[in-house]
PDB file of C-alpha atoms in Angstrom:
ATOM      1  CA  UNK A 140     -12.424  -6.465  17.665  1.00 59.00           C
ATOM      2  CA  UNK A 141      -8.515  -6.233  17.116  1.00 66.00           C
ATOM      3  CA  UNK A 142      -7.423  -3.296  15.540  1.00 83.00           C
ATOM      4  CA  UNK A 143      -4.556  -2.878  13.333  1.00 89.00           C
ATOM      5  CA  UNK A 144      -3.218   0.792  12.597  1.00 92.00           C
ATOM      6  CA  UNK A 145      -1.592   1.307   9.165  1.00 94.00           C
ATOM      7  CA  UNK A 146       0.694   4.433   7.930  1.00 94.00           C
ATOM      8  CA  UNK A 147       0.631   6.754   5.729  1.00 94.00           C
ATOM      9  CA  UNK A 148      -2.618   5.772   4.172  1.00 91.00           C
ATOM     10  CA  UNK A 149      -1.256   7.357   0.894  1.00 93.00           C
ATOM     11  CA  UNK A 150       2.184   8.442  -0.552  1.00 94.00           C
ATOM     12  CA  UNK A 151       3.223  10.443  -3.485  1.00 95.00           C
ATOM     13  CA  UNK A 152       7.279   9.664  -4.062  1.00 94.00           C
ATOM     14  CA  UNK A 153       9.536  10.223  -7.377  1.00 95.00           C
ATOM     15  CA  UNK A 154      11.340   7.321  -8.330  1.00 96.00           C
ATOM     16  CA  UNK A 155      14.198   6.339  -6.623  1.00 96.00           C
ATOM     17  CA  UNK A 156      13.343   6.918  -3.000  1.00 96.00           C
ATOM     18  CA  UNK A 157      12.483   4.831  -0.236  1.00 96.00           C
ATOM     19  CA  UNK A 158       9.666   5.103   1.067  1.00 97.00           C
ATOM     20  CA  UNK A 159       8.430   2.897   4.595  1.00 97.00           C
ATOM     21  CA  UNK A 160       4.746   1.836   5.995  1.00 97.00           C
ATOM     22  CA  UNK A 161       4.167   1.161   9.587  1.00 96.00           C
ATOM     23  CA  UNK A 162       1.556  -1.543  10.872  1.00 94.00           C
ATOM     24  CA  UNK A 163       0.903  -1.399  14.289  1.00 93.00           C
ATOM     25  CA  UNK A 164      -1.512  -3.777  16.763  1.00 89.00           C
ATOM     26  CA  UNK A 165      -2.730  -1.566  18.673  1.00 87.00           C
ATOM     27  CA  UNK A 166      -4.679  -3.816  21.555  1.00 81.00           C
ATOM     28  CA  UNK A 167      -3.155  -6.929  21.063  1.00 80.00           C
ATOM     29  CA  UNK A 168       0.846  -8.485  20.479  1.00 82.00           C
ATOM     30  CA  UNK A 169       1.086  -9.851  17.197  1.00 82.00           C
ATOM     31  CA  UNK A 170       4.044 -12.169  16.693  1.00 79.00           C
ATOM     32  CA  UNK A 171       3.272 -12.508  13.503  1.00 85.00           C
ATOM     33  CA  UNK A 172       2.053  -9.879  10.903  1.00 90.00           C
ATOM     34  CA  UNK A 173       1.942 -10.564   6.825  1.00 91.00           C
ATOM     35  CA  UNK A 174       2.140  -7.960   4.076  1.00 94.00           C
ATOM     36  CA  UNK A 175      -0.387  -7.968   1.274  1.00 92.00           C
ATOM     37  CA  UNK A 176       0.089  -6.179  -1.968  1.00 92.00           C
ATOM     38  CA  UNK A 177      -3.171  -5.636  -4.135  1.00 86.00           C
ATOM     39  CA  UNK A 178      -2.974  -4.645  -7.858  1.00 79.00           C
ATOM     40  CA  UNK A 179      -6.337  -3.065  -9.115  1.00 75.00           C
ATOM     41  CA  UNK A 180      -8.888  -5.732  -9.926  1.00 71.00           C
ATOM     42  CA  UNK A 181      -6.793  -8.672  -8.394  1.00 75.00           C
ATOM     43  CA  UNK A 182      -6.367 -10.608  -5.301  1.00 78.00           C
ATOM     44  CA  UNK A 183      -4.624  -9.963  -2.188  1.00 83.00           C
ATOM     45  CA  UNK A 184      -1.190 -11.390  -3.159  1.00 87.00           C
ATOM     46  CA  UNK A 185       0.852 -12.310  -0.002  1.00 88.00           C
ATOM     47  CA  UNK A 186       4.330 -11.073   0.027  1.00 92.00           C
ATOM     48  CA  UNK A 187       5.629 -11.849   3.028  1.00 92.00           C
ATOM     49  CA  UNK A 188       5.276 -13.128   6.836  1.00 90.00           C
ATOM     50  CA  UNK A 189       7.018 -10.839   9.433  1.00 87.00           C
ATOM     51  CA  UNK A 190       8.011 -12.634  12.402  1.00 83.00           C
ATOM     52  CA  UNK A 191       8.873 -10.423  15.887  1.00 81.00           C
ATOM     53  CA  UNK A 192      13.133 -10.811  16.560  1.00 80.00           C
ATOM     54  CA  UNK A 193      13.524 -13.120  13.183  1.00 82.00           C
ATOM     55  CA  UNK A 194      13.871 -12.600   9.467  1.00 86.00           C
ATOM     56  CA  UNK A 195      10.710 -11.997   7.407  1.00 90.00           C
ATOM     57  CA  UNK A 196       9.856 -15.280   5.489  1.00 90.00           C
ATOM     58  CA  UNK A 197       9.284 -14.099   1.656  1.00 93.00           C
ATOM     59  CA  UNK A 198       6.777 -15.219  -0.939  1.00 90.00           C
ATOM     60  CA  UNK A 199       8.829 -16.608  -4.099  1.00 89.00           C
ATOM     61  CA  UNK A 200       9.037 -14.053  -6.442  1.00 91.00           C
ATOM     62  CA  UNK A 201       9.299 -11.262  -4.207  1.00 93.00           C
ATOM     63  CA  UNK A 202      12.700  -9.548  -4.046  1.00 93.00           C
ATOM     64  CA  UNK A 203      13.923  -9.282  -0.102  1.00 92.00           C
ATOM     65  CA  UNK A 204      16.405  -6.656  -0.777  1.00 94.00           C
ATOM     66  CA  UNK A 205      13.638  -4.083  -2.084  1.00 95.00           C
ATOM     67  CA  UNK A 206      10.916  -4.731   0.159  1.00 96.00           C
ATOM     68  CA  UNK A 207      12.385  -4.739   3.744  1.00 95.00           C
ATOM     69  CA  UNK A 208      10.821  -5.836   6.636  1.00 93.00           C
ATOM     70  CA  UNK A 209      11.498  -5.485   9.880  1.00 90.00           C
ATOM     71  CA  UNK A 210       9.443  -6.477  13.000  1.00 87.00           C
ATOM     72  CA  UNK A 211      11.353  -4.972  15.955  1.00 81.00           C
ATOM     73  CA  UNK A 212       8.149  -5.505  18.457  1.00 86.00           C
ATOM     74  CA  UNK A 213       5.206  -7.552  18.664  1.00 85.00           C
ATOM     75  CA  UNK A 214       3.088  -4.781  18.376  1.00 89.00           C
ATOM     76  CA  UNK A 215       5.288  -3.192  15.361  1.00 91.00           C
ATOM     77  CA  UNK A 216       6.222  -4.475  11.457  1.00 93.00           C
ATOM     78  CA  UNK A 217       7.497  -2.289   9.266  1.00 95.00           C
ATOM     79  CA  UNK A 218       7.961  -2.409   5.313  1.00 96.00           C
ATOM     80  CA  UNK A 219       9.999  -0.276   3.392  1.00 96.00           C
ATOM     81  CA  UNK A 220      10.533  -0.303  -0.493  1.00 97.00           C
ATOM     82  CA  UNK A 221      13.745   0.617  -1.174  1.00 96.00           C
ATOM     83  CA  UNK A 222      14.855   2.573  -4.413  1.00 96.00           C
ATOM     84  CA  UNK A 223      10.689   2.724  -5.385  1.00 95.00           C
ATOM     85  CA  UNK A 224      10.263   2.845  -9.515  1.00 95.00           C
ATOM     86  CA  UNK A 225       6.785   3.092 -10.636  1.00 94.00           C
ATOM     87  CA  UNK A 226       6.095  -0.413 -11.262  1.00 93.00           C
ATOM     88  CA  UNK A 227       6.025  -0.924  -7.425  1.00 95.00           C
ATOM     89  CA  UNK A 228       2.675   1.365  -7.320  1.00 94.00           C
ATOM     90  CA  UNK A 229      -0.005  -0.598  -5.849  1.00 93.00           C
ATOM     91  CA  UNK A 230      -1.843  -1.135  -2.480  1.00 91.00           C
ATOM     92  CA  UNK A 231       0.180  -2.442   0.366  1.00 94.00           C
ATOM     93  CA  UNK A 232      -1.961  -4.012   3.265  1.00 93.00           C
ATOM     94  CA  UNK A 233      -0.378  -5.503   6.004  1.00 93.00           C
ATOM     95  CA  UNK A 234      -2.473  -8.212   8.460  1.00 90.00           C
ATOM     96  CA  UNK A 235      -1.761  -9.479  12.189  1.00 88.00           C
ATOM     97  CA  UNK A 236      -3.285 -12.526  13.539  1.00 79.00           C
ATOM     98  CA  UNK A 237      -4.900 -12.202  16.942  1.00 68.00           C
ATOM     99  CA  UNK A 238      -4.279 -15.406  19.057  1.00 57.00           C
ATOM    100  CA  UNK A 239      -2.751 -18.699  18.595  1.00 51.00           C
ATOM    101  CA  UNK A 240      -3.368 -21.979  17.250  1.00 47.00           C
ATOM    102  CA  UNK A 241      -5.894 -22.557  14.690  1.00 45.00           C
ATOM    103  CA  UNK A 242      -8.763 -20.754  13.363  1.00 49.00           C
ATOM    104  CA  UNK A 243      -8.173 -17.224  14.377  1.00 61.00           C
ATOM    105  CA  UNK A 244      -8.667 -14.437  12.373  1.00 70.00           C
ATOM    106  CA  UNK A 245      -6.887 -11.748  10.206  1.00 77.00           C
ATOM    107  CA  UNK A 246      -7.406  -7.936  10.795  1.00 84.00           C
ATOM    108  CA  UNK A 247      -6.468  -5.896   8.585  1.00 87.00           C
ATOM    109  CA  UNK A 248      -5.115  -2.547   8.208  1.00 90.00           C
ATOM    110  CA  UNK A 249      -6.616   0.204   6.139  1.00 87.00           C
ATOM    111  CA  UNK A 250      -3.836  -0.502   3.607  1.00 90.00           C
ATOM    112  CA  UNK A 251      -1.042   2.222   1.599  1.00 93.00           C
ATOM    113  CA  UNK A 252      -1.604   3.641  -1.968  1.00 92.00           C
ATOM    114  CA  UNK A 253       1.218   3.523  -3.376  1.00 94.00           C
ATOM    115  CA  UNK A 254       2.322   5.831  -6.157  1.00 94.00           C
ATOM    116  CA  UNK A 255       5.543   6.096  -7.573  1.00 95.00           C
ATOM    117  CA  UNK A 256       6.348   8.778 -10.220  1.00 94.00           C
TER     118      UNK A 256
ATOM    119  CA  UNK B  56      -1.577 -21.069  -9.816  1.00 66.00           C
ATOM    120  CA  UNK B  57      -4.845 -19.519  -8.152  1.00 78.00           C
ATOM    121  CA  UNK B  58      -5.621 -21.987  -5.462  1.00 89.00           C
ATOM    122  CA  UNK B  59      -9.059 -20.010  -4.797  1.00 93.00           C
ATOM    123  CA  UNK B  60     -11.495 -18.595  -7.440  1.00 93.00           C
ATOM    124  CA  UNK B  61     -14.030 -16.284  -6.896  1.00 94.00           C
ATOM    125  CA  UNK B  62     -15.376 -16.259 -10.952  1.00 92.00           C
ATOM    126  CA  UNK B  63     -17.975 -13.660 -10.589  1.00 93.00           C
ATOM    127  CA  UNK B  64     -15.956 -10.637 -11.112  1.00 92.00           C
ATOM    128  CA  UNK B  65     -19.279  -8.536 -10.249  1.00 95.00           C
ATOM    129  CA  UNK B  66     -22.619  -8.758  -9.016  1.00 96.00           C
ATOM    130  CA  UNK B  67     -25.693  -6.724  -8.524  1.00 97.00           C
ATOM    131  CA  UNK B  68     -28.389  -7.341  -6.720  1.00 98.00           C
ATOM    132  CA  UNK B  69     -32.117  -5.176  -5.436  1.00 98.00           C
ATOM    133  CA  UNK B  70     -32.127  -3.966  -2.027  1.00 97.00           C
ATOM    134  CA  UNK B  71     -34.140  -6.732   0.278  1.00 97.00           C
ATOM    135  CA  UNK B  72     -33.253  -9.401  -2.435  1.00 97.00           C
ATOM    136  CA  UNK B  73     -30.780 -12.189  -1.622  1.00 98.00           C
ATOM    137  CA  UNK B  74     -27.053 -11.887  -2.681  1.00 98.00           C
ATOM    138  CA  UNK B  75     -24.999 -15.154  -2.980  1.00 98.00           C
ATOM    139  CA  UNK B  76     -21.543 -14.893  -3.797  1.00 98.00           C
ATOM    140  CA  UNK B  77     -19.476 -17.911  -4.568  1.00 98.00           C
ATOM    141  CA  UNK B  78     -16.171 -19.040  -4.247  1.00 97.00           C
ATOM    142  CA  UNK B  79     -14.029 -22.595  -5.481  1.00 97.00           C
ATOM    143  CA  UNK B  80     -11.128 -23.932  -3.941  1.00 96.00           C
ATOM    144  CA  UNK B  81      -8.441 -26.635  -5.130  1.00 95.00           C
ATOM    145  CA  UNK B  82      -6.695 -27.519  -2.035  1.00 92.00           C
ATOM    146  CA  UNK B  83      -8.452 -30.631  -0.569  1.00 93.00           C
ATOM    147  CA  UNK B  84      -6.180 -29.387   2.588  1.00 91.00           C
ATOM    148  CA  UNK B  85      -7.999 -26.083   3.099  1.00 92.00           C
ATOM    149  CA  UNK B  86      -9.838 -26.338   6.286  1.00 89.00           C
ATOM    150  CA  UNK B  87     -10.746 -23.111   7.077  1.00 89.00           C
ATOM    151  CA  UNK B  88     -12.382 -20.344   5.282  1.00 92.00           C
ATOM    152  CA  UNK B  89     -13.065 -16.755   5.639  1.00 91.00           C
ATOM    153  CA  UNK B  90     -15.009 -13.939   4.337  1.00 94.00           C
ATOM    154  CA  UNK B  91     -13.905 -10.622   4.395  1.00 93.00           C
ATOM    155  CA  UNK B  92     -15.569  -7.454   2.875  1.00 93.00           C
ATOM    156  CA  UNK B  93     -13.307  -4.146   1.049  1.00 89.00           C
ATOM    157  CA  UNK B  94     -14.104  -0.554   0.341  1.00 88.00           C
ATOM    158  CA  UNK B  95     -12.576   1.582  -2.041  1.00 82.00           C
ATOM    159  CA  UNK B  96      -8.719   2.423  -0.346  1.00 76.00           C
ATOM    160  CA  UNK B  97      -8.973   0.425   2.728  1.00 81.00           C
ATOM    161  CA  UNK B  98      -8.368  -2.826   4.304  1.00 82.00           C
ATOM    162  CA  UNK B  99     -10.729  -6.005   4.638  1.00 86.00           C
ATOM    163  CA  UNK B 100     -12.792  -6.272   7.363  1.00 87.00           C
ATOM    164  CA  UNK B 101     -13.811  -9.514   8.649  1.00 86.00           C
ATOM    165  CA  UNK B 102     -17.083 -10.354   8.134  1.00 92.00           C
ATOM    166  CA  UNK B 103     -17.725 -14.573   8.887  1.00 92.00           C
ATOM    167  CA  UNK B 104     -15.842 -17.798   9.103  1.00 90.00           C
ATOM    168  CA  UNK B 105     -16.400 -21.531   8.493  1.00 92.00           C
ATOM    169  CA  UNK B 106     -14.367 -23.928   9.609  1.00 89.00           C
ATOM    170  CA  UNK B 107     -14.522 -27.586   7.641  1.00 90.00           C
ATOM    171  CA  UNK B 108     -16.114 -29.272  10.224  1.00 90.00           C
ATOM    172  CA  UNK B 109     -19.252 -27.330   9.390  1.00 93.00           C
ATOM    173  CA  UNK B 110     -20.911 -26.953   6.699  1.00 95.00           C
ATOM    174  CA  UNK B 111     -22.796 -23.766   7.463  1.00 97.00           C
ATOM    175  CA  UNK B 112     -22.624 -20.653  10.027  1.00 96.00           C
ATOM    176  CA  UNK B 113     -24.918 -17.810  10.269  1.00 96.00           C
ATOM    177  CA  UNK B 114     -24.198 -14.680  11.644  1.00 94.00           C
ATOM    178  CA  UNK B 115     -27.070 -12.256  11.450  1.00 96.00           C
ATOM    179  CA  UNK B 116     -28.026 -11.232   7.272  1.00 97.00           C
ATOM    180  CA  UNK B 117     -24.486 -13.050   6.730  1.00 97.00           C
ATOM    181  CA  UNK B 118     -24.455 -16.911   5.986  1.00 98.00           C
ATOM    182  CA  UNK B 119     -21.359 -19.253   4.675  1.00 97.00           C
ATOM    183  CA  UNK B 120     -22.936 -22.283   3.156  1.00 98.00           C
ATOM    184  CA  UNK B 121     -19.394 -24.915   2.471  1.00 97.00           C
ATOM    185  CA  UNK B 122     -19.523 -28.116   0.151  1.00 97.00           C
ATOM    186  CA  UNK B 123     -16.351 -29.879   0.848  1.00 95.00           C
ATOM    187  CA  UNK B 124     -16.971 -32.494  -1.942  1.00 96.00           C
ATOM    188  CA  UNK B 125     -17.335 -29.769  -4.292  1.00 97.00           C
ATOM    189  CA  UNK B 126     -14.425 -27.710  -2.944  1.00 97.00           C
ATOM    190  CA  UNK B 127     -17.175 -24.610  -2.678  1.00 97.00           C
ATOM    191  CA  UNK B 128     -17.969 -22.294  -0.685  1.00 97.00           C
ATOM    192  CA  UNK B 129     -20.604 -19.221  -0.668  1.00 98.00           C
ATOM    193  CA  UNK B 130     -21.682 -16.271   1.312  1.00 98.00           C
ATOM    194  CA  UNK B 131     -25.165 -15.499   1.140  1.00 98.00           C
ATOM    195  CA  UNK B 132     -26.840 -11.764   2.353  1.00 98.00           C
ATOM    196  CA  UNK B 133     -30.364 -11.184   3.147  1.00 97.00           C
ATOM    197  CA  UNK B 134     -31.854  -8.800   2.748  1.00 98.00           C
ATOM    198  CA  UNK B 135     -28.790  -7.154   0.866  1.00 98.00           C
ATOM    199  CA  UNK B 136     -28.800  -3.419   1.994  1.00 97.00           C
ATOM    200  CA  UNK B 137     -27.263  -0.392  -0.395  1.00 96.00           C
ATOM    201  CA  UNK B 138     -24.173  -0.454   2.222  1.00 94.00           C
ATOM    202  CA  UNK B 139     -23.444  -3.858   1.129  1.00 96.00           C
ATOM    203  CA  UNK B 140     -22.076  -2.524  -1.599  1.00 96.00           C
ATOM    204  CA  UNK B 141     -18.176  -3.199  -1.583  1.00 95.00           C
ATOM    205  CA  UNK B 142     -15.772  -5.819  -2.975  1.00 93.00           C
ATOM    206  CA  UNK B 143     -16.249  -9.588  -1.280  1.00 96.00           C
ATOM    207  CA  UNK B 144     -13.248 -11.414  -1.060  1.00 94.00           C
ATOM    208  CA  UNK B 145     -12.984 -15.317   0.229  1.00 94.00           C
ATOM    209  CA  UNK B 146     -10.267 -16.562   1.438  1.00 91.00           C
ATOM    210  CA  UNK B 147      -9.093 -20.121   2.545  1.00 91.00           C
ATOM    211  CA  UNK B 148      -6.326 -21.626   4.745  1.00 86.00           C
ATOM    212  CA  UNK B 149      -4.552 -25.200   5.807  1.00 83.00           C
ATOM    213  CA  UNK B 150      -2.221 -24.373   8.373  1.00 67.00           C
ATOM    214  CA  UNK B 151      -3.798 -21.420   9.918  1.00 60.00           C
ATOM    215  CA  UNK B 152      -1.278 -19.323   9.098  1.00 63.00           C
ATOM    216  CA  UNK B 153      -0.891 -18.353   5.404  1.00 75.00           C
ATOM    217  CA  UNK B 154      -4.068 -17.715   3.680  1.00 82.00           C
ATOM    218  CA  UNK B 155      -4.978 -17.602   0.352  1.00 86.00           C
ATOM    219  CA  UNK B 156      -7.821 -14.694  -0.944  1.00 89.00           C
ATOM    220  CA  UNK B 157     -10.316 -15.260  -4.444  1.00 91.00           C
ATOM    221  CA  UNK B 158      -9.830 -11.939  -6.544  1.00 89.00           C
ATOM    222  CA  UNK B 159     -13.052 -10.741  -5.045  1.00 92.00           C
ATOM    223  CA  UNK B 160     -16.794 -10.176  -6.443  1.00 95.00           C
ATOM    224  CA  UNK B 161     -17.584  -6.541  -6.381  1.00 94.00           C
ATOM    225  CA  UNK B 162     -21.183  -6.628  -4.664  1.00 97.00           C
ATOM    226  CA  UNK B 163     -23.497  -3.712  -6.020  1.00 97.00           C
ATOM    227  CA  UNK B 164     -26.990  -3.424  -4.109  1.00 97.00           C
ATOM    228  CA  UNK B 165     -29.025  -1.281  -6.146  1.00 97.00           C
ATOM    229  CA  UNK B 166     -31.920   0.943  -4.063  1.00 95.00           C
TER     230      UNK B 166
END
């Protein structure tokens, strides 16, 4: 199946600091990938959809200026939370869809911990 | 709002018994439904799909029964094996695009 390479798998950062995550297709082009963010013991909440060469499309509530995203390739999305307090500690998961049209699937990356001090 | 619950926060179940997990929708526009399985500090992994033209498909131990009138949906294993064990999530989709995951039913299959 498709894979979908995630990095780091875990960071450590003191408050204040940016801090970005890489999701990469590796064996397929991905025009569009989504972030997930997963508190413990709750759903996958969707943040946003990264589209290759256009502005990320943001879930309401989510601030665009903190979490940037930038999807310079179709094999490459990027997030980066800017000026990271500790209430932005969670699992980040980003997701790439494998073909077009309807029905396909999600694959997943092996997700970021999060921890801001 | 959640548009899809998975109520069962937990489950646990005897090796070689069956495990059903459920899941309930609201959107009468979801047509397409997926089930994906999580370990501890790592991504889903795909595990079996319905689309709303069916109402079942069976891959393997893995089967997704759906009841469109009832807006539910459920993933049954057998026989459940210990490396079952991990956190279920369903998740459900109109356009194809965004989809929407259940809070997940952590699956325990006891030896």
């Amino acid at each position: 199946g498709a894979v979908v390479s995630q990095h780091p798998s875990r960071v450590i950062c003191k408050s204040g600091t940016s801090v970005k995550i890489e999701c990469r297709s590796l064996d397929f082009q991905a025009t569009t990938m989504f972030w997930y963010r997963q508190f413990p013991k709750q759903s996958l909440m969707l943040m946003a959809t990264s589209n290759e060469g256009s502005k990320a499309t943001y879930e309401q509530g989510v601030e665009k200026d903190k979490f940037l995203i930038n999807h310079a390739s179709l094999t490459l999305s990027t997030l980066t939370v800017t000026s990271a307090h500790p209430e932005d500690s969670s699992f980040y998961i980003c997701s790439a869809r494998d073909g077009l049209g309807r029905g396909e699937k999600l694959f997943f990356g092996s997700g970021t911990q999060l921890s801001v001090l | 709002d959640q548009q899809v619950k998975q109520n069962s926060p937990s489950l646990s179940v005897q090796e070689g018994r069956i495990s059903i997990l459920n899941c309930d929708y609201t959107n009468s526009m979801f047509d397409y439904f997926l089930w994906y399985k999580k370990y501890p500090a790592e991504g889903p992994t795909f595990l079996i799909s319905i689309s709303s033209i069916k109402d079942k498909n069976e891959d393997g131990r893995f089967t997704v029964f759906l009841n469109k009138s009832a807006k539910h949906l459920s993933l049954h294993i057998v026989p459940s094996q210990p490396g079952d064990s991990a956190v279920y999530f369903c998740a459900a989709s109109a356009t194809g695009n965004q989809f929407y995951f259940g809070t997940g039913t952590s699956l325990t299959v006891i030896p």
